JSON list of C-alpha atoms in Angstrom, two decimals:
[
{"chain": "C", "resi": 1, "resn": "SER", "atom": "CA", "xyz": [9.09, 75.12, 119.14]},
{"chain": "C", "resi": 2, "resn": "ILE", "atom": "CA", "xyz": [12.02, 74.15, 116.71]},
{"chain": "C", "resi": 3, "resn": "ASP", "atom": "CA", "xyz": [13.56, 72.22, 119.74]},
{"chain": "C", "resi": 4, "resn": "HIS", "atom": "CA", "xyz": [11.51, 70.34, 121.12]},
{"chain": "C", "resi": 5, "resn": "MET", "atom": "CA", "xyz": [10.81, 69.51, 117.31]},
{"chain": "C", "resi": 6, "resn": "TYR", "atom": "CA", "xyz": [13.83, 68.25, 117.36]},
{"chain": "C", "resi": 7, "resn": "ALA", "atom": "CA", "xyz": [14.26, 66.72, 119.96]},
{"chain": "C", "resi": 8, "resn": "HIS", "atom": "CA", "xyz": [11.30, 64.60, 119.78]},
{"chain": "C", "resi": 9, "resn": "GLN", "atom": "CA", "xyz": [12.96, 63.34, 116.22]},
{"chain": "C", "resi": 10, "resn": "SER", "atom": "CA", "xyz": [16.10, 62.90, 117.46]},
{"chain": "C", "resi": 11, "resn": "GLU", "atom": "CA", "xyz": [14.16, 61.14, 120.26]},
{"chain": "C", "resi": 12, "resn": "THR", "atom": "CA", "xyz": [12.36, 58.76, 117.40]},
{"chain": "C", "resi": 13, "resn": "TYR", "atom": "CA", "xyz": [15.31, 57.93, 115.53]},
{"chain": "C", "resi": 14, "resn": "ASN", "atom": "CA", "xyz": [16.96, 56.96, 118.74]},
{"chain": "C", "resi": 15, "resn": "MET", "atom": "CA", "xyz": [14.22, 54.25, 119.55]},
{"chain": "C", "resi": 16, "resn": "ILE", "atom": "CA", "xyz": [14.08, 53.11, 115.83]},
{"chain": "C", "resi": 17, "resn": "ASP", "atom": "CA", "xyz": [18.09, 53.13, 115.61]},
{"chain": "C", "resi": 18, "resn": "THR", "atom": "CA", "xyz": [18.23, 50.81, 119.35]},
{"chain": "C", "resi": 19, "resn": "CYS", "atom": "CA", "xyz": [15.17, 48.80, 118.87]},
{"chain": "C", "resi": 20, "resn": "ASN", "atom": "CA", "xyz": [15.16, 45.05, 117.98]},
{"chain": "C", "resi": 21, "resn": "PRO", "atom": "CA", "xyz": [14.54, 44.72, 114.44]},
{"chain": "C", "resi": 22, "resn": "ALA", "atom": "CA", "xyz": [11.89, 42.06, 114.90]},
{"chain": "C", "resi": 23, "resn": "ILE", "atom": "CA", "xyz": [9.61, 44.55, 116.67]},
{"chain": "C", "resi": 24, "resn": "ALA", "atom": "CA", "xyz": [10.57, 48.03, 114.18]},
{"chain": "C", "resi": 25, "resn": "SER", "atom": "CA", "xyz": [13.45, 49.17, 111.89]},
{"chain": "C", "resi": 26, "resn": "TRP", "atom": "CA", "xyz": [14.29, 51.65, 109.32]},
{"chain": "C", "resi": 27, "resn": "SER", "atom": "CA", "xyz": [13.47, 50.51, 106.07]},
{"chain": "C", "resi": 28, "resn": "ARG", "atom": "CA", "xyz": [16.56, 49.71, 103.31]},
{"chain": "C", "resi": 29, "resn": "ASP", "atom": "CA", "xyz": [16.33, 52.96, 102.15]},
{"chain": "C", "resi": 30, "resn": "GLY", "atom": "CA", "xyz": [15.93, 54.84, 105.60]},
{"chain": "C", "resi": 31, "resn": "LYS", "atom": "CA", "xyz": [13.72, 57.12, 104.81]},
{"chain": "C", "resi": 32, "resn": "VAL", "atom": "CA", "xyz": [10.61, 55.21, 106.38]},
{"chain": "C", "resi": 33, "resn": "PHE", "atom": "CA", "xyz": [10.29, 53.38, 109.77]},
{"chain": "C", "resi": 34, "resn": "ILE", "atom": "CA", "xyz": [8.47, 50.32, 110.55]},
{"chain": "C", "resi": 35, "resn": "VAL", "atom": "CA", "xyz": [6.51, 49.13, 113.64]},
{"chain": "C", "resi": 36, "resn": "LYS", "atom": "CA", "xyz": [6.37, 45.25, 112.67]},
{"chain": "C", "resi": 37, "resn": "ASN", "atom": "CA", "xyz": [4.76, 44.30, 116.31]},
{"chain": "C", "resi": 38, "resn": "VAL", "atom": "CA", "xyz": [2.30, 46.74, 117.46]},
{"chain": "C", "resi": 39, "resn": "GLU", "atom": "CA", "xyz": [1.85, 44.88, 121.00]},
{"chain": "C", "resi": 40, "resn": "LEU", "atom": "CA", "xyz": [5.86, 44.29, 121.56]},
{"chain": "C", "resi": 41, "resn": "PHE", "atom": "CA", "xyz": [6.52, 48.51, 120.30]},
{"chain": "C", "resi": 42, "resn": "ALA", "atom": "CA", "xyz": [4.12, 49.66, 123.08]},
{"chain": "C", "resi": 43, "resn": "SER", "atom": "CA", "xyz": [4.89, 47.29, 126.09]},
{"chain": "C", "resi": 44, "resn": "ARG", "atom": "CA", "xyz": [8.55, 47.13, 125.38]},
{"chain": "C", "resi": 45, "resn": "VAL", "atom": "CA", "xyz": [9.67, 50.07, 123.81]},
{"chain": "C", "resi": 46, "resn": "ILE", "atom": "CA", "xyz": [8.28, 52.91, 124.23]},
{"chain": "C", "resi": 47, "resn": "PRO", "atom": "CA", "xyz": [8.46, 53.42, 127.90]},
{"chain": "C", "resi": 48, "resn": "GLN", "atom": "CA", "xyz": [11.92, 53.00, 127.52]},
{"chain": "C", "resi": 49, "resn": "PHE", "atom": "CA", "xyz": [11.37, 56.73, 125.53]},
{"chain": "C", "resi": 50, "resn": "PHE", "atom": "CA", "xyz": [8.38, 57.90, 126.68]},
{"chain": "C", "resi": 51, "resn": "LYS", "atom": "CA", "xyz": [6.43, 58.35, 129.57]},
{"chain": "C", "resi": 52, "resn": "HIS", "atom": "CA", "xyz": [3.51, 55.91, 128.48]},
{"chain": "C", "resi": 53, "resn": "ASN", "atom": "CA", "xyz": [3.14, 52.86, 126.37]},
{"chain": "C", "resi": 54, "resn": "ASN", "atom": "CA", "xyz": [-0.01, 53.83, 124.77]},
{"chain": "C", "resi": 55, "resn": "PHE", "atom": "CA", "xyz": [0.66, 53.08, 120.58]},
{"chain": "C", "resi": 56, "resn": "ALA", "atom": "CA", "xyz": [-2.26, 55.60, 119.90]},
{"chain": "C", "resi": 57, "resn": "SER", "atom": "CA", "xyz": [-0.87, 58.41, 121.96]},
{"chain": "C", "resi": 58, "resn": "PHE", "atom": "CA", "xyz": [3.09, 57.85, 120.24]},
{"chain": "C", "resi": 59, "resn": "VAL", "atom": "CA", "xyz": [1.38, 57.56, 116.75]},
{"chain": "C", "resi": 60, "resn": "ARG", "atom": "CA", "xyz": [-0.78, 60.68, 117.39]},
{"chain": "C", "resi": 61, "resn": "GLN", "atom": "CA", "xyz": [3.04, 62.36, 118.49]},
{"chain": "C", "resi": 62, "resn": "LEU", "atom": "CA", "xyz": [4.64, 61.34, 115.17]},
{"chain": "C", "resi": 63, "resn": "ASN", "atom": "CA", "xyz": [1.19, 63.14, 113.32]},
{"chain": "C", "resi": 64, "resn": "PHE", "atom": "CA", "xyz": [2.38, 66.58, 115.14]},
{"chain": "C", "resi": 65, "resn": "TYR", "atom": "CA", "xyz": [5.84, 66.06, 114.38]},
{"chain": "C", "resi": 66, "resn": "ARG", "atom": "CA", "xyz": [4.54, 65.64, 110.34]},
{"chain": "C", "resi": 67, "resn": "PHE", "atom": "CA", "xyz": [4.97, 61.88, 110.49]},
{"chain": "C", "resi": 68, "resn": "ARG", "atom": "CA", "xyz": [2.62, 59.96, 108.34]},
{"chain": "C", "resi": 69, "resn": "LYS", "atom": "CA", "xyz": [1.69, 56.61, 107.80]},
{"chain": "C", "resi": 70, "resn": "VAL", "atom": "CA", "xyz": [2.39, 54.89, 104.99]},
{"chain": "C", "resi": 71, "resn": "LYS", "atom": "CA", "xyz": [-0.52, 52.64, 103.66]},
{"chain": "C", "resi": 72, "resn": "ALA", "atom": "CA", "xyz": [-0.39, 49.24, 102.21]},
{"chain": "C", "resi": 73, "resn": "ASP", "atom": "CA", "xyz": [-1.77, 48.88, 98.61]},
{"chain": "C", "resi": 74, "resn": "PRO", "atom": "CA", "xyz": [-4.27, 45.63, 99.32]},
{"chain": "C", "resi": 75, "resn": "ILE", "atom": "CA", "xyz": [-3.95, 45.03, 95.43]},
{"chain": "C", "resi": 76, "resn": "LYS", "atom": "CA", "xyz": [-0.32, 43.94, 95.84]},
{"chain": "C", "resi": 77, "resn": "ILE", "atom": "CA", "xyz": [-0.83, 41.04, 98.38]},
{"chain": "C", "resi": 78, "resn": "SER", "atom": "CA", "xyz": [-0.38, 38.68, 97.12]},
{"chain": "C", "resi": 79, "resn": "THR", "atom": "CA", "xyz": [1.87, 35.94, 99.49]},
{"chain": "C", "resi": 80, "resn": "LEU", "atom": "CA", "xyz": [1.03, 35.00, 102.99]},
{"chain": "C", "resi": 81, "resn": "GLU", "atom": "CA", "xyz": [4.55, 37.15, 103.31]},
{"chain": "C", "resi": 82, "resn": "ASP", "atom": "CA", "xyz": [2.77, 40.17, 101.74]},
{"chain": "C", "resi": 83, "resn": "LEU", "atom": "CA", "xyz": [-0.17, 39.50, 103.95]},
{"chain": "C", "resi": 84, "resn": "ILE", "atom": "CA", "xyz": [1.98, 40.17, 107.40]},
{"chain": "C", "resi": 85, "resn": "LYS", "atom": "CA", "xyz": [3.90, 43.05, 106.27]},
{"chain": "C", "resi": 86, "resn": "SER", "atom": "CA", "xyz": [0.59, 44.97, 105.21]},
{"chain": "C", "resi": 87, "resn": "LYS", "atom": "CA", "xyz": [-0.21, 44.59, 109.13]},
{"chain": "C", "resi": 88, "resn": "TYR", "atom": "CA", "xyz": [2.64, 46.45, 109.71]},
{"chain": "C", "resi": 89, "resn": "TRP", "atom": "CA", "xyz": [3.24, 50.41, 110.69]},
{"chain": "C", "resi": 90, "resn": "CYS", "atom": "CA", "xyz": [5.04, 52.24, 108.55]},
{"chain": "C", "resi": 91, "resn": "PHE", "atom": "CA", "xyz": [6.00, 55.58, 109.07]},
{"chain": "C", "resi": 92, "resn": "HIS", "atom": "CA", "xyz": [7.66, 58.32, 107.07]}
]
């Protein structure tokens, strides 16, 4: 239902907004959220908001509500920082 969709989006927004930015955060423009540490996000953040700690299940829920993963461009990986960031999971 529409109400359920908005509830999930609101929950996701609150989850990222209150998360330790070293684990997950919003992009500068606020259009994308970035999970920087999947293991910590799954073990510490997801259980605060959902009845599980499974990152794959969380991603399936995001996909169901039309969030999509933004793929890293391997051509743009030229520094160690780029390599680290290429392992982030970004959703819009």
